[in-house]
Tab-separated table of C-alpha atoms in Angstrom:
chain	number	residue	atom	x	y	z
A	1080	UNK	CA	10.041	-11.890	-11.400
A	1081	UNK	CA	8.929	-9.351	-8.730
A	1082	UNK	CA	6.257	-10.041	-6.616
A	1083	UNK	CA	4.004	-8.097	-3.723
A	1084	UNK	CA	2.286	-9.374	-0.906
A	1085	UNK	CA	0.393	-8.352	1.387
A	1086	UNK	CA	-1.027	-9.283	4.927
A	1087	UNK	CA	-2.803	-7.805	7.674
A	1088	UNK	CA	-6.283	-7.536	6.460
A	1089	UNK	CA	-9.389	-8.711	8.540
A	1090	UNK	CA	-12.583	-7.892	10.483
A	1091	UNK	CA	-12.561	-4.961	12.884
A	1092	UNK	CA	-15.334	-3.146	14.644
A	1093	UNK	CA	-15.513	0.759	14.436
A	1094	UNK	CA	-13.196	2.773	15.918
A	1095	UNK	CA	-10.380	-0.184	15.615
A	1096	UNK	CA	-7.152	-0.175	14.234
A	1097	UNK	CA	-5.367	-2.700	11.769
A	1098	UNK	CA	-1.767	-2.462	10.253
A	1099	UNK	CA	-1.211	-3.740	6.700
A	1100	UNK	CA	2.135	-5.081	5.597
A	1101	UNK	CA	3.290	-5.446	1.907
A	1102	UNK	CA	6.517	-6.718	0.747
A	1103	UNK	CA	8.100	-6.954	-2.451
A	1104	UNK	CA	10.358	-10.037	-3.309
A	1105	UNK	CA	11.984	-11.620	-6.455
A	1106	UNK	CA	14.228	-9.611	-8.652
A	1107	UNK	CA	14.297	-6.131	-7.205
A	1108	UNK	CA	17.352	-3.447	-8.159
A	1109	UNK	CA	15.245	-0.639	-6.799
A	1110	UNK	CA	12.198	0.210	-5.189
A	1111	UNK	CA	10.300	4.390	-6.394
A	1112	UNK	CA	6.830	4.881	-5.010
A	1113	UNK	CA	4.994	3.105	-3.124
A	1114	UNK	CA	1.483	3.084	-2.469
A	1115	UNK	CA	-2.067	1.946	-1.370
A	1116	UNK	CA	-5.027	1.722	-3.037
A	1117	UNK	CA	-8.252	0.319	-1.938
A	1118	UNK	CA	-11.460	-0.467	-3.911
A	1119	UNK	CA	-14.841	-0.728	-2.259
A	1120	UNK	CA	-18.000	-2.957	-3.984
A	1121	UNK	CA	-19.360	-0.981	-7.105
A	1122	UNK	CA	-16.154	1.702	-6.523
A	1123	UNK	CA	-13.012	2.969	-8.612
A	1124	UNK	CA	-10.140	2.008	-7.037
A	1125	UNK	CA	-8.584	4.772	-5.220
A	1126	UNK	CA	-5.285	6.074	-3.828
A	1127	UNK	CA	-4.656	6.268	-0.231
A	1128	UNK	CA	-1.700	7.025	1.077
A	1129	UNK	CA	2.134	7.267	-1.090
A	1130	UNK	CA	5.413	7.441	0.051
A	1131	UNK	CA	8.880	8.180	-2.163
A	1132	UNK	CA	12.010	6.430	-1.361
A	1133	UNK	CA	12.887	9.546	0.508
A	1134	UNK	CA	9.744	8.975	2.709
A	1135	UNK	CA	7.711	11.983	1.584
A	1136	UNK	CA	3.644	11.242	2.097
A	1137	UNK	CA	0.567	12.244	0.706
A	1138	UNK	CA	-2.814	11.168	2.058
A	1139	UNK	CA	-6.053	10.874	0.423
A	1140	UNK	CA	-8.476	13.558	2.557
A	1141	UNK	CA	-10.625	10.379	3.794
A	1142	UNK	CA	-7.790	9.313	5.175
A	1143	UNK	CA	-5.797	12.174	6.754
A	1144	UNK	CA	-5.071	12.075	10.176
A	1145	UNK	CA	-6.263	8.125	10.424
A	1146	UNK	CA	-3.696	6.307	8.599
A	1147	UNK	CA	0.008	6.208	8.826
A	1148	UNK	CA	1.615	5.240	5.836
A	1149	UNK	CA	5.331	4.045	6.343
A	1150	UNK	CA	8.067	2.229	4.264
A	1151	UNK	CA	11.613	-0.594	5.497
A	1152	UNK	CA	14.024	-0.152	2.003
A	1153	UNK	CA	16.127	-2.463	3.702
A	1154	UNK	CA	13.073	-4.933	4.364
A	1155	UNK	CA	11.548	-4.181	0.963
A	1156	UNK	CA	8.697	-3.611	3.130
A	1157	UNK	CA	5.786	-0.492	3.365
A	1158	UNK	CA	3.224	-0.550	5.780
A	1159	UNK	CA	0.002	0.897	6.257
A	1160	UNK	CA	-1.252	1.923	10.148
A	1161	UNK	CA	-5.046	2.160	10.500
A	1162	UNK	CA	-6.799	3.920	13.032
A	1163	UNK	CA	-10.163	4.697	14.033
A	1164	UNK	CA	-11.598	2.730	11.303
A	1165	UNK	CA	-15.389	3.566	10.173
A	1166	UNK	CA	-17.554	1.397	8.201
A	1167	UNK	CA	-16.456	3.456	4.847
A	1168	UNK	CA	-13.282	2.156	5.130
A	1169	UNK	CA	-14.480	-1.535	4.127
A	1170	UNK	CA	-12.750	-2.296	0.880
A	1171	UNK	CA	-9.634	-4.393	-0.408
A	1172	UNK	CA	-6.788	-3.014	-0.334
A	1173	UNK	CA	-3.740	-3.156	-2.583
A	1174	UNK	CA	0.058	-2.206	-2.731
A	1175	UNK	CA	1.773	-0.862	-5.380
A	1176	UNK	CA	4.992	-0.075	-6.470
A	1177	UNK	CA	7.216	1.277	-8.797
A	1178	UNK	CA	9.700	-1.089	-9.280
A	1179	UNK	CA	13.124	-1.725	-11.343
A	1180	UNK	CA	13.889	-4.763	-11.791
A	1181	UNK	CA	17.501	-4.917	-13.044
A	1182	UNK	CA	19.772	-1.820	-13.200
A	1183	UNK	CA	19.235	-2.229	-17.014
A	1184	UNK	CA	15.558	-1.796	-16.963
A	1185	UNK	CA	13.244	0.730	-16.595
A	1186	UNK	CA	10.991	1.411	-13.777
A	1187	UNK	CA	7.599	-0.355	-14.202
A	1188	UNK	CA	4.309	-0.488	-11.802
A	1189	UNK	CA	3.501	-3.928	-9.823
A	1190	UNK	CA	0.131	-4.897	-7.920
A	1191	UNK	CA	-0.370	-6.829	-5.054
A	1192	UNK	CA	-3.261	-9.317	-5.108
A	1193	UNK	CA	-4.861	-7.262	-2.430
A	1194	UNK	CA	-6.190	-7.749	1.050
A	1195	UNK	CA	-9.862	-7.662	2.360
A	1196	UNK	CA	-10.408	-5.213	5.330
A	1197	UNK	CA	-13.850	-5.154	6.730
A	1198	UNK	CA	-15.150	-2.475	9.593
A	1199	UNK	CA	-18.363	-3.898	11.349
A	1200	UNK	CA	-20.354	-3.553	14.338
């Protein structure tokens, strides 16, 4: 059974920074996309930053030139550096991943539970 976590979340004031952390564990053969989403009070959830296995990125435009996104294959790990945080940024945020879990199986999508991150004065 594959499973993501992740960890990092908390209260920052404006202008901070805070680095998320998700890792997969369980039955993993191989690890595709990975992502963040976040979802604000009353919002869709949105994408915010991918990454392939080879390490290409995409950013949402909210995002660009704020957050890092970054993946360890060896740690089963992605990360997600946040800088200059504004208020808008308050949401939870999840990881995602496309994930196969035997050689025999096809790739499928797993959630994290998700991770508060609050920007306050």
């Amino acid at each position: 059974q594959v499973q993501l976590e992740e960890s990092g979340g908390g209260l920052v004031q404006p202008g901070g920074s805070l680095r998320l952390s998700c890792v997969a564990s369980g039955s993993i053969f191989s690890i595709y996309d990975m992502a963040w989403y976040r979802q604000a009070p009353g919002n869709q959830r949105e994408l915010v930053a991918r990454i392939t296995v080879n390490r290409t990125t995409n950013y949402s435009d909210s995002v660009k030139g704020r957050f890092t996104i970054s993946r360890a294959n060896a740690k089963n790990t992605m990360y997600l550096q946040m800088n200059s945080l504004k208020p808008e940024d308050t949401a939870v945020y999840y990881c995602n991943a496309e994930i196969s879990p035997t050689r025999w199986e096809t790739k499928s999508d797993y959630w994290g539970q998700g991770t508060q991150v609050s920007v306050s004065s």
